[in-house]
Short mmCIF file of C-alpha atoms in Angstrom, two decimals:
data_model
loop_
_atom_site.label_atom_id
_atom_site.label_comp_id
_atom_site.label_asym_id
_atom_site.label_seq_id
_atom_site.Cartn_x
_atom_site.Cartn_y
_atom_site.Cartn_z
CA UNK R 1 0.00 0.00 0.00
CA UNK R 2 2.91 2.38 0.72
CA UNK R 3 4.32 1.79 -2.76
CA UNK R 4 0.93 2.59 -4.35
CA UNK R 5 0.63 5.81 -2.36
CA UNK R 6 4.15 6.89 -3.23
CA UNK R 7 3.63 6.14 -6.94
CA UNK R 8 0.25 7.90 -6.93
CA UNK R 9 1.74 10.91 -5.17
CA UNK R 10 4.53 11.17 -7.76
CA UNK R 11 2.07 10.81 -10.63
CA UNK R 12 -0.16 13.58 -9.25
CA UNK R 13 2.86 15.83 -8.68
CA UNK R 14 4.15 15.20 -12.21
CA UNK R 15 0.77 15.81 -13.83
CA UNK R 16 0.26 18.98 -11.78
CA UNK R 17 3.66 20.29 -12.89
CA UNK R 18 2.92 19.44 -16.53
CA UNK R 19 -0.46 21.18 -16.25
CA UNK R 20 1.27 24.23 -14.82
CA UNK R 21 3.75 24.20 -17.70
CA UNK R 22 0.93 24.00 -20.25
CA UNK R 23 -1.13 26.81 -18.72
CA UNK R 24 1.59 29.19 -17.57
CA UNK R 25 4.36 28.66 -20.13
CA UNK R 26 2.79 27.28 -23.28
CA UNK R 27 -0.46 29.25 -23.08
CA UNK R 28 1.03 32.26 -21.22
CA UNK R 29 -1.79 32.07 -18.67
CA UNK R 30 -4.54 32.25 -21.30
CA UNK R 31 -7.47 29.85 -21.21
CA UNK R 32 -6.20 28.29 -24.44
CA UNK R 33 -3.17 28.58 -26.68
CA UNK R 34 -3.26 30.96 -29.60
CA UNK R 35 -5.23 29.65 -32.56
CA UNK R 36 -3.23 27.40 -34.83
CA UNK R 37 -0.30 26.83 -32.45
CA UNK R 38 -1.05 23.11 -31.97
CA UNK R 39 0.41 23.40 -28.48
CA UNK R 40 -0.96 20.14 -27.07
CA UNK R 41 -0.16 18.20 -30.24
CA UNK R 42 3.46 19.37 -30.25
CA UNK R 43 3.87 18.87 -26.51
CA UNK R 44 2.34 15.40 -26.80
CA UNK R 45 4.91 14.43 -29.42
CA UNK R 46 7.80 15.80 -27.36
CA UNK R 47 6.73 14.13 -24.10
CA UNK R 48 5.99 10.82 -25.82
CA UNK R 49 9.44 10.79 -27.40
CA UNK R 50 11.12 11.56 -24.10
CA UNK R 51 8.98 9.56 -21.63
CA UNK R 52 6.89 7.08 -23.64
CA UNK R 53 3.16 6.44 -23.51
CA UNK R 54 0.62 8.39 -21.48
CA UNK R 55 1.00 11.83 -23.03
CA UNK R 56 -1.53 11.81 -25.86
CA UNK R 57 -3.48 14.99 -26.54
CA UNK R 58 -6.58 13.87 -24.63
CA UNK R 59 -4.54 13.10 -21.51
CA UNK R 60 -2.79 16.47 -21.81
CA UNK R 61 -6.22 18.12 -21.94
CA UNK R 62 -7.09 16.24 -18.74
CA UNK R 63 -3.80 17.32 -17.16
CA UNK R 64 -4.46 20.95 -18.12
CA UNK R 65 -7.98 20.74 -16.65
CA UNK R 66 -6.52 19.19 -13.49
CA UNK R 67 -4.14 22.12 -12.99
CA UNK R 68 -6.85 24.69 -13.72
CA UNK R 69 -9.25 23.02 -11.25
CA UNK R 70 -6.56 22.64 -8.55
CA UNK R 71 -4.09 25.51 -9.03
CA UNK R 72 -2.84 25.26 -5.44
CA UNK R 73 -0.64 22.17 -5.31
CA UNK R 74 -0.76 21.95 -1.52
CA UNK R 75 -4.54 21.46 -1.73
CA UNK R 76 -4.13 18.10 -3.48
CA UNK R 77 -5.16 15.06 -1.48
CA UNK R 78 -2.80 12.23 -2.26
CA UNK R 79 -5.36 9.70 -1.06
CA UNK R 80 -7.23 10.40 -4.30
CA UNK R 81 -6.02 8.79 -7.50
CA UNK R 82 -5.51 10.32 -10.93
CA UNK R 83 -8.86 8.81 -11.94
CA UNK R 84 -10.57 10.64 -9.08
CA UNK R 85 -8.99 13.94 -10.05
CA UNK R 86 -9.78 13.41 -13.72
CA UNK R 87 -13.45 12.96 -12.84
CA UNK R 88 -13.42 16.00 -10.53
CA UNK R 89 -11.75 18.17 -13.16
#
C-alpha cells in the first residue's frame, strides 16, 4: 500500500507540474493557446518521445484541466487517484 501511495503521489505531482507548464508557459496564462499553435499536439509528441506512452493529446487536456481546477498544489489530497482527479476536473 505504501508503494501505491508513493507512486500515486509522484504521478499527481508530475501531472500537476505538466499542467502548470501547459497553462503558464505554453499558453502564457490564457485559457487556451493561440489559434493554430497546436500546443498540445506538439507537446504530446515531445513528451511521448522523451517519456513514452501516457501523453496523448486527450490526456494532456485532462492534465491541463486538473491544474486549472486545482491551481494550489498543496490542496491536493494524495489519497485520491488520478482517476478521481480526472473525474473531478
